[in-house]
Coordinates of N, CA and C in Angstrom, one line a residue:
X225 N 0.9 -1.2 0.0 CA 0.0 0.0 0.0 C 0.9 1.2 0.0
X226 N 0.6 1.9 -1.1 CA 1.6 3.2 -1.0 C 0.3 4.6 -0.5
X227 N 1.4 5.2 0.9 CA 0.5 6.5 1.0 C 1.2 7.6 0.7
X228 N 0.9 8.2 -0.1 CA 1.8 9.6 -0.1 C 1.1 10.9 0.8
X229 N 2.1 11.3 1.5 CA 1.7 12.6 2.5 C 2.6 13.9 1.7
X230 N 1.1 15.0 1.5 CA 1.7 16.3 1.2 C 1.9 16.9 2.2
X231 N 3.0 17.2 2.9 CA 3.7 17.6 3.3 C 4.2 19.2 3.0
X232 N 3.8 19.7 2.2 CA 4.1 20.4 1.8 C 4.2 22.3 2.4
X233 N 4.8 23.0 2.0 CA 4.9 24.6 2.4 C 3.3 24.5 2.2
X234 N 2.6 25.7 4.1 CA 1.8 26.4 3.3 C 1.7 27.3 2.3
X235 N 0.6 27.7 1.4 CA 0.3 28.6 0.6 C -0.3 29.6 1.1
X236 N -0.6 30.9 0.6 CA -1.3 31.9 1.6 C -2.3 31.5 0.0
X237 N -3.8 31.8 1.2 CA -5.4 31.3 0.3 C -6.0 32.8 1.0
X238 N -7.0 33.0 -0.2 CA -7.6 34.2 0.0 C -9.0 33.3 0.1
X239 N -9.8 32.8 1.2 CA -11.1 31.9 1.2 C -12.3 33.1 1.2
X240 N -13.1 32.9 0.5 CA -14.3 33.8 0.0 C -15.1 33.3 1.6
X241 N -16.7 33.9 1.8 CA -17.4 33.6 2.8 C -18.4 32.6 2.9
X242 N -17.9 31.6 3.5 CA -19.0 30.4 3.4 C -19.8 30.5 3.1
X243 N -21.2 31.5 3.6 CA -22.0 31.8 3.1 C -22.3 32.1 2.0
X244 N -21.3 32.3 1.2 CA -21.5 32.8 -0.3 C -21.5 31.5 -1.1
X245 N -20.6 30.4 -0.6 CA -20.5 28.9 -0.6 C -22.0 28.4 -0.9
X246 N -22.7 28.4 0.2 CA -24.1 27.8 1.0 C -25.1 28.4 -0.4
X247 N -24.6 29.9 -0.7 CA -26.1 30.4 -1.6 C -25.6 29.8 -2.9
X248 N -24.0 29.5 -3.3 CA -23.7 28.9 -4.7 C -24.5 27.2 -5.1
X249 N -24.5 26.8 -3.8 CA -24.7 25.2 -3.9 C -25.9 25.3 -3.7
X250 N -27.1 25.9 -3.2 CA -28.2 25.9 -3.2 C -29.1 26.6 -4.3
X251 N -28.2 27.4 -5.2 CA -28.9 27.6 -6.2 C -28.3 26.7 -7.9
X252 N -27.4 26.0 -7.4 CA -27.0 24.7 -8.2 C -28.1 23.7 -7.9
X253 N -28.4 23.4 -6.8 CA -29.1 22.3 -6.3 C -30.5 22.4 -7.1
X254 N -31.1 23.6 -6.9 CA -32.2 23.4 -7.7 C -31.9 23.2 -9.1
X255 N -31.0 22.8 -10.2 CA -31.3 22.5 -11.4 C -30.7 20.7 -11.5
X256 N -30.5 20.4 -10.3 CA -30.1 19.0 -10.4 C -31.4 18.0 -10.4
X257 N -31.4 16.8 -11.0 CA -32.2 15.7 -10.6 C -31.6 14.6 -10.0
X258 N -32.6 13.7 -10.0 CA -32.3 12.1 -9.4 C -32.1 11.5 -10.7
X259 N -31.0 10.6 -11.0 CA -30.5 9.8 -11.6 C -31.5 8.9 -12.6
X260 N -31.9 7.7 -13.1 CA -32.8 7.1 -13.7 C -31.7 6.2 -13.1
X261 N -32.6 4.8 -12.7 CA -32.3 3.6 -12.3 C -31.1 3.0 -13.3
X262 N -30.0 2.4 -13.0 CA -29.2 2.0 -14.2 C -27.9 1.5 -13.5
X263 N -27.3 0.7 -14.8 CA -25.8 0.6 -14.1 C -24.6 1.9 -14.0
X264 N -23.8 1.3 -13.3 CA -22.3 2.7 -13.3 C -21.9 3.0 -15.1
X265 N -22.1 4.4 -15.3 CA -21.3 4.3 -16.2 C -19.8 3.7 -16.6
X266 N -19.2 3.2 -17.3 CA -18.1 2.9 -17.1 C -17.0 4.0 -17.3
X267 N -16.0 3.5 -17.0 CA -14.5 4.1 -17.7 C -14.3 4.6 -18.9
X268 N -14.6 5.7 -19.1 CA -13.7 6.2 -20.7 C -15.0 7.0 -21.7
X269 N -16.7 6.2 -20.5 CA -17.9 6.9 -21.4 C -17.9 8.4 -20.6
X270 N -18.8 9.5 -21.5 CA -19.2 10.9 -21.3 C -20.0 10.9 -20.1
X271 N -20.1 11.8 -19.5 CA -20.6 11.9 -17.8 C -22.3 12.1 -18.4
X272 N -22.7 11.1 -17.6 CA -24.6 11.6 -17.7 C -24.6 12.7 -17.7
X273 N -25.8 13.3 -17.4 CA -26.2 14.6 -17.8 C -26.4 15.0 -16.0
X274 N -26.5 14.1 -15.5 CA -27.0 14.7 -14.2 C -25.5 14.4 -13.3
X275 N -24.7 13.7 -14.1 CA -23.2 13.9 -13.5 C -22.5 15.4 -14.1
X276 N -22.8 15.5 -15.0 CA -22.3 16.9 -15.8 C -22.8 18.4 -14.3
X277 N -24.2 18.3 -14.4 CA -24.4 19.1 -13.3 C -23.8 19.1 -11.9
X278 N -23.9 17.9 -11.3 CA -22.7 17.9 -10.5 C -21.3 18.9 -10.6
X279 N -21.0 18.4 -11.4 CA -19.2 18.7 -11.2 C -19.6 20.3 -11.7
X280 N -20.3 20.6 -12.7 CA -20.9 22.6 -12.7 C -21.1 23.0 -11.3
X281 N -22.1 22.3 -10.4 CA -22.3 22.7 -9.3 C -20.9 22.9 -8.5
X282 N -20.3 22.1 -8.3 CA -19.0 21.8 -7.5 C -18.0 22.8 -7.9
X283 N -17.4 22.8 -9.0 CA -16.6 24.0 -9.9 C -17.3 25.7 -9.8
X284 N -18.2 25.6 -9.2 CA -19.0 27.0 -9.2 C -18.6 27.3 -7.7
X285 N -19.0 26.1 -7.1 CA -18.8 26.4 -5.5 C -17.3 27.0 -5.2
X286 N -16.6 26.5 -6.0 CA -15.1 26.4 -5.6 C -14.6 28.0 -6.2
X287 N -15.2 28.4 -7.5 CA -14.6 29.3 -8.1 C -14.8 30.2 -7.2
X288 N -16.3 30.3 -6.3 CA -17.0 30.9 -5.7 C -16.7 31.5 -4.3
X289 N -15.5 30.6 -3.7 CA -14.5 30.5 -3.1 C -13.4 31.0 -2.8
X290 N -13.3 31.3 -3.9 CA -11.4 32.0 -4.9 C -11.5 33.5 -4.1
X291 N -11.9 33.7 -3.4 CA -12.2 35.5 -3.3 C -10.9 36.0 -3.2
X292 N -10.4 37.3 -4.1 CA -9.3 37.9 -3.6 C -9.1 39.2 -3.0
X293 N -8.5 39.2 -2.0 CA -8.2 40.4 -1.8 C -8.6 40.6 -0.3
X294 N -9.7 38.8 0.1 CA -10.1 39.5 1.4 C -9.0 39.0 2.4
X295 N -10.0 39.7 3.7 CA -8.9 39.4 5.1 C -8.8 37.9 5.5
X296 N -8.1 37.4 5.8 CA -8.2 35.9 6.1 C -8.8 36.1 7.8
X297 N -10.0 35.4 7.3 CA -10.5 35.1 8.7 C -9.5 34.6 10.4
X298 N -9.8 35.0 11.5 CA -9.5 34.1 12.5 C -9.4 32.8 12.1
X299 N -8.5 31.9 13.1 CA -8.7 30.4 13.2 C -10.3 30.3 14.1
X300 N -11.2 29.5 14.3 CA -12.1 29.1 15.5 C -12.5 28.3 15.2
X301 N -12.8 27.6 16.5 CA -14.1 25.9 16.2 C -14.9 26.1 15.8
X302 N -15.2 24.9 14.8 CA -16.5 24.5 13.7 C -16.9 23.0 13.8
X303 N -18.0 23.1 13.3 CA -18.8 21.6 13.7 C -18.2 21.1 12.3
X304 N -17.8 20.1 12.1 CA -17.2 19.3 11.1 C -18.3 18.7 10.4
X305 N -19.6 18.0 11.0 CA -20.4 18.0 10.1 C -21.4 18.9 9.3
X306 N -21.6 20.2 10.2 CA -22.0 21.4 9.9 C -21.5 22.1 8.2
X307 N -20.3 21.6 8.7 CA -19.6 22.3 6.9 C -19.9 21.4 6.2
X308 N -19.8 19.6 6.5 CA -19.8 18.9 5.0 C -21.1 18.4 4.7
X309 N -21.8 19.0 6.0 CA -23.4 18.4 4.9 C -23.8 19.1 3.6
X310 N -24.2 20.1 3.6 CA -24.5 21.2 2.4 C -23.7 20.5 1.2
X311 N -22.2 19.9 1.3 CA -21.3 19.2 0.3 C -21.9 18.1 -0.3
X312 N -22.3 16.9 0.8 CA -22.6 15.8 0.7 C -24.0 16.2 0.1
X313 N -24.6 16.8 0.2 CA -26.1 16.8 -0.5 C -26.2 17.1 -2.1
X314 N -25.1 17.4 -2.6 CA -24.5 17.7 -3.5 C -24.3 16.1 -4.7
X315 N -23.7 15.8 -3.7 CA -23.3 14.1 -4.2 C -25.1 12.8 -4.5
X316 N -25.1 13.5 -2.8 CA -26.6 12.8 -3.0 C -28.2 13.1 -3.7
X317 N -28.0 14.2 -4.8 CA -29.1 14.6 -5.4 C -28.2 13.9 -7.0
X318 N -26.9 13.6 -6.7 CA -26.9 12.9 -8.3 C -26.7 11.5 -8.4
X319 N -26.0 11.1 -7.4 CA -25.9 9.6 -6.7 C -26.4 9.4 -5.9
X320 N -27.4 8.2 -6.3 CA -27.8 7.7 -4.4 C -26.5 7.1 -3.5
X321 N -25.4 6.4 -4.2 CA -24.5 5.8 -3.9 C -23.4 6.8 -2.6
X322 N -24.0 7.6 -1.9 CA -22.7 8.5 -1.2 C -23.4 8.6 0.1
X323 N -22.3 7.4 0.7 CA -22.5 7.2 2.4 C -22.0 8.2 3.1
X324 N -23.1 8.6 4.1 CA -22.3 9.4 5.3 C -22.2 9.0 6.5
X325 N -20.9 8.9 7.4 CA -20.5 8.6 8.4 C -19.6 9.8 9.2
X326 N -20.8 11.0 9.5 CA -20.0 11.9 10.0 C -20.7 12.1 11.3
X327 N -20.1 11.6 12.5 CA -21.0 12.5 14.0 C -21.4 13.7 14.3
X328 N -22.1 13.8 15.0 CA -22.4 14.9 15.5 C -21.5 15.6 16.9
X329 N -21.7 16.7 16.9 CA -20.6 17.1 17.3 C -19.2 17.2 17.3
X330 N -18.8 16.8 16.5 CA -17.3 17.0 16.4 C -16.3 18.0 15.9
X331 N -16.0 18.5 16.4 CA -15.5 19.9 16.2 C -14.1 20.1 16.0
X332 N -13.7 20.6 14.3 CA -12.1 21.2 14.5 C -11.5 22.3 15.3
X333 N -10.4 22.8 14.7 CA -9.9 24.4 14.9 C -9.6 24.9 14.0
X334 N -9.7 25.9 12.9 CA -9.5 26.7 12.1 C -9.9 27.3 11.2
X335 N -10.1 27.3 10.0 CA -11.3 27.5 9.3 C -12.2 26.6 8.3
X336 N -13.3 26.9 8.3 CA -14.3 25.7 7.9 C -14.4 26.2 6.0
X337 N -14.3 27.1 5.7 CA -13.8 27.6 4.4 C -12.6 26.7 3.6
X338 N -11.8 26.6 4.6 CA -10.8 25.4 4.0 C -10.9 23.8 3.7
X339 N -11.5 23.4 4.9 CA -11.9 22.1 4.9 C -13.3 21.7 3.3
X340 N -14.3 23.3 3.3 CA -15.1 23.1 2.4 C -14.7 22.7 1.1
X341 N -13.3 23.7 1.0 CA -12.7 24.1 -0.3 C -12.3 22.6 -1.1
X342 N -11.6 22.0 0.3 CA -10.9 20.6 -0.1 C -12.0 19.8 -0.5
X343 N -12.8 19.4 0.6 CA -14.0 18.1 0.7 C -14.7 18.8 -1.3
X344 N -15.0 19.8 -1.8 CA -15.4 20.1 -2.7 C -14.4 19.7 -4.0
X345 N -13.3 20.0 -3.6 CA -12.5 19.4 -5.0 C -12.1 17.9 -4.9
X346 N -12.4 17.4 -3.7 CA -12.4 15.6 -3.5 C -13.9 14.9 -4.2
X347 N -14.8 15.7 -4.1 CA -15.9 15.3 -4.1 C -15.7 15.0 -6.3
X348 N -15.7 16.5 -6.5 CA -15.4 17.0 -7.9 C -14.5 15.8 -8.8
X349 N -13.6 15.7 -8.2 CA -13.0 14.7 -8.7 C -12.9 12.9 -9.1
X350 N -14.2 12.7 -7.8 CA -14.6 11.7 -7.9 C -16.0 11.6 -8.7
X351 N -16.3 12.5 -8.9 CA -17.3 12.6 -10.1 C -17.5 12.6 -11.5
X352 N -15.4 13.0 -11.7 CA -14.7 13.0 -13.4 C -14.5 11.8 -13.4
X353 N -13.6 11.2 -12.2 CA -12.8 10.2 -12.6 C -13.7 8.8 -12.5
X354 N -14.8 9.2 -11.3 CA -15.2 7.4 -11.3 C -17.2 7.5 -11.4
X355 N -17.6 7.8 -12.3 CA -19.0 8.7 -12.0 C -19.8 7.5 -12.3
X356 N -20.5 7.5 -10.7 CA -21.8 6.4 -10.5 C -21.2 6.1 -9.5
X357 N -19.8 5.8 -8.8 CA -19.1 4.8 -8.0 C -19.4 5.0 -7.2
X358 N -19.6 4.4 -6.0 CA -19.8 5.0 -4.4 C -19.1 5.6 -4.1
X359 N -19.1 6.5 -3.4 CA -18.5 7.6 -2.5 C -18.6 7.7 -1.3
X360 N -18.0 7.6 -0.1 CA -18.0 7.5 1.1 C -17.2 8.9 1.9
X361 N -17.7 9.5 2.7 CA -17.4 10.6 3.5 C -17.8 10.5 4.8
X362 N -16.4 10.5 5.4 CA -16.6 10.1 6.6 C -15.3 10.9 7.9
X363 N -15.6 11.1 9.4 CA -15.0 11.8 10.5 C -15.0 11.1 11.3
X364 N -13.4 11.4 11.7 CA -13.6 10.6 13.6 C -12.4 11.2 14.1
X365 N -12.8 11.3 15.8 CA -11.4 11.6 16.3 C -9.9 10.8 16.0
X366 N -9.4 11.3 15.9 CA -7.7 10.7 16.0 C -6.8 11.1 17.0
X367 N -6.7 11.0 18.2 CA -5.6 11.9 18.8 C -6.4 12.9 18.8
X368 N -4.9 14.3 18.7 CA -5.6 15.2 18.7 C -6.0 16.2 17.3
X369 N -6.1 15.0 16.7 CA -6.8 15.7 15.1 C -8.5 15.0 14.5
X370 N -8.8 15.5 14.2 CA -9.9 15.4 13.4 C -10.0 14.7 11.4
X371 N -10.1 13.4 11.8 CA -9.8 12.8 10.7 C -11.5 12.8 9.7
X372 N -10.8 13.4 8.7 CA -11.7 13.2 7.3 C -11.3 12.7 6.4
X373 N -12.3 12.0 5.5 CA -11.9 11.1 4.8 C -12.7 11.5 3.3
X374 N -12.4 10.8 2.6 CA -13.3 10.7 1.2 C -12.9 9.9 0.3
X375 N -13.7 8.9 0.2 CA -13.6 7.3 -0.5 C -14.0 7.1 -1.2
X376 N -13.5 6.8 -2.7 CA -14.6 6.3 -4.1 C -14.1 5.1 -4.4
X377 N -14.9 4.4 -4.7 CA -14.3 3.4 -5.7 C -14.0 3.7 -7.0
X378 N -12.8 2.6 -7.4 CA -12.1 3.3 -8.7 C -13.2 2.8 -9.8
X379 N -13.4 3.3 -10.9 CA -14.1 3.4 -12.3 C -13.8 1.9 -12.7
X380 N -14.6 0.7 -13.3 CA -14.5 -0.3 -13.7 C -13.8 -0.5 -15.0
X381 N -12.9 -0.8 -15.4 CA -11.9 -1.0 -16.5 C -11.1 0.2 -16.9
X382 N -11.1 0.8 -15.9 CA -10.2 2.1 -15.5 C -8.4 1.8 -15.5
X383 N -8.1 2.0 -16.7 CA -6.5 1.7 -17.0 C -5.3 1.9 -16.1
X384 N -5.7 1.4 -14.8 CA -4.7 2.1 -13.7 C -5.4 3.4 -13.5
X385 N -4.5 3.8 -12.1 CA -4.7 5.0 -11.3 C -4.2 5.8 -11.4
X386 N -4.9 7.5 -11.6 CA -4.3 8.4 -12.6 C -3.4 8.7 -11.1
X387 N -2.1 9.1 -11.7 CA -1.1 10.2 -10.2 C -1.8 11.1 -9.6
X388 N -1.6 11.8 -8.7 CA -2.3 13.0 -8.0 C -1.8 14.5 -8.8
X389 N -2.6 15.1 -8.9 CA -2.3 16.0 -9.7 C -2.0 17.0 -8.8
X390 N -1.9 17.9 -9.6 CA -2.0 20.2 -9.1 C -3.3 20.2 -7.9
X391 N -4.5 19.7 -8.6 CA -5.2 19.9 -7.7 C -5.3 19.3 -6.0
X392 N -5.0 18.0 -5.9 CA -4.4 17.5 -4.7 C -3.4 18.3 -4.3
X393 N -2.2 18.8 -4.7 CA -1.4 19.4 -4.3 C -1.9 20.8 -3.9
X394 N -2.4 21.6 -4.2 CA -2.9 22.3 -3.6 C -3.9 22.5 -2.4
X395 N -5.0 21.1 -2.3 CA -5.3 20.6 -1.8 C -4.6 20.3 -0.1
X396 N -3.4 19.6 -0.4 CA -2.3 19.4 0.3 C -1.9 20.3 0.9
X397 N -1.7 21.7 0.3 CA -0.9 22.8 0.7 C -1.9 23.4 2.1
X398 N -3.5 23.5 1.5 CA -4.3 24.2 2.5 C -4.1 23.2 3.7
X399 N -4.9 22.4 3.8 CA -4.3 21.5 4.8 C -2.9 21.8 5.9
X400 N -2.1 21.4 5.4 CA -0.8 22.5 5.7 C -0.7 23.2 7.0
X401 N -1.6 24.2 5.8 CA -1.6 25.8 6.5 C -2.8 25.7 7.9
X402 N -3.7 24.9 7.5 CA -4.4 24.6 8.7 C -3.8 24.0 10.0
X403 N -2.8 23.8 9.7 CA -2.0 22.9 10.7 C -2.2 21.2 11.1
X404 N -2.4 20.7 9.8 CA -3.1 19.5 9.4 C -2.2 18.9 8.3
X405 N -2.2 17.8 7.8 CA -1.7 16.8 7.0 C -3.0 16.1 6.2
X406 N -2.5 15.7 4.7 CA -3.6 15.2 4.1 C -2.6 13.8 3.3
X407 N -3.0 13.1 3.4 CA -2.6 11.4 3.0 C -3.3 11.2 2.0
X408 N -3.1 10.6 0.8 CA -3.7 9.9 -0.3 C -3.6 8.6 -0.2
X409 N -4.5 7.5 -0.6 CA -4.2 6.4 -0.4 C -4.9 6.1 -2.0
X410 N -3.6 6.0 -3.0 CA -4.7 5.5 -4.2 C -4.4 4.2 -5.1
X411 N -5.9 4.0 -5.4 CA -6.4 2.4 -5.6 C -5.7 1.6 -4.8
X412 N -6.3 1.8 -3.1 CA -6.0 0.3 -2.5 C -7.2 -0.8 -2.4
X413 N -7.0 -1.8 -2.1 CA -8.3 -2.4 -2.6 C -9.3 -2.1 -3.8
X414 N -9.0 -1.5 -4.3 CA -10.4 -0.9 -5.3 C -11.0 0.1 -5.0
X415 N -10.4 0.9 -3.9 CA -10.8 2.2 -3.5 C -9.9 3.5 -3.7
X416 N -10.0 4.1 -4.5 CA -9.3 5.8 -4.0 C -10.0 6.7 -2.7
X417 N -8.9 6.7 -1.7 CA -8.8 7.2 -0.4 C -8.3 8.8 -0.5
X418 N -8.7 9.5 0.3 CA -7.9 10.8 0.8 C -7.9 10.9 2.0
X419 N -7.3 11.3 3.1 CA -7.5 11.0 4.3 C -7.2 12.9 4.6
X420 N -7.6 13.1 5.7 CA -7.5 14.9 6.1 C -7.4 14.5 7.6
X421 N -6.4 14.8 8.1 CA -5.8 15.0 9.6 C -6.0 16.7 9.8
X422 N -7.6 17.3 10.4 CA -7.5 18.4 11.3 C -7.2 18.5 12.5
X423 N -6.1 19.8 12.7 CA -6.5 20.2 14.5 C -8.0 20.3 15.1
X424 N -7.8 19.7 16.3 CA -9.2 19.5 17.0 C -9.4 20.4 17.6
X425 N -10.3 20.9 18.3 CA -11.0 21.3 18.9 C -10.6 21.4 20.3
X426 N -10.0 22.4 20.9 CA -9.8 21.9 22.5 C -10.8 22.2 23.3

């Protein structure tokens, strides 16, 4: 099993206001549907039409995100599921396939803008690369970090496992800067992993 840890220098991120987040994905939401009963697309075919809106939705959220110029918020605690539900509802209006295993109550340290940013371009990604697959999003304590995860199965007759790109690495970088570590674990078992080590919550 190979994991690679980005490790990497923080970046300085100019994060837009969640809220601005919340009204992007809720006015995406209304042009999405429910899927028609069927098998997984496979490997290498064009994304359904209601996968296509997906990843518009997701890429909107993210650009929506990008703000420049503002003040970088304080660090403070945030409810971990609080930020990724609005995400996960996202997955589940085009897949029924996207388990959630996140508690209640559990609380990072620092900003919930960042954690959104990531879980949004994990999500995004698993919607190019392996669309229909199950997706799993899930939190639990670790010590004293806050582990998140995001799990797809890889695409069926999917030619090997693409490397981690720019976008993981960036990915990587915010993490970082949160005072956190992000792990990849790809195609073990049949699954592409990301794992997210947050500061917790004291």
């Amino acid at each position: 099993m190979s994991n690679d840890l980005y490790g990497v220098a923080p970046a300085r991120w100019y994060p837009d206001r969640w809220d601005t987040v919340r009204r992007i994905v809720a006015d995406r939401l209304a042009g999405l549907t429910r899927p028609r009963p069927g098998p997984p697309a496979a490997a290498g075919e064009p994304l359904p039409p209601n996968q296509v809106h997906l990843v518009t939705a997701l890429e909107a959220a993210l650009i929506g995100m990008r703000g420049r110029g503002r003040a970088i918020t304080a660090s403070q605690p945030y409810e971990v599921g609080g930020v990724l539900a609005p995400l996960v509802v996202l997955g589940r209006t085009a897949a029924d396939s996207v388990c959630w295993e996140v508690p209640d109550d559990l609380y990072a340290h620092g900003h919930a803008d960042a954690l959104a940013h990531v879980v949004l371009a994990l999500l995004a990604n698993a919607a190019r690369h392996a669309p229909g697959r199950a997706v799993t999003v899930a939190a639990e304590p670790v010590g004293g970090f806050v582990r998140v995860s995001v799990a797809n199965d890889v695409a069926e007759g999917a030619a090997g496992v693409p490397a981690p790109g720019v976008g993981l690495r960036v990915c990587g970088r915010m993490v970082v800067a949160e005072g956190g570590r992000m792990h990849v674990q790809p195609g073990v078992h049949g699954r592409w992993r990301v794992l997210l080590d947050l500061p917790a919550a004291a």
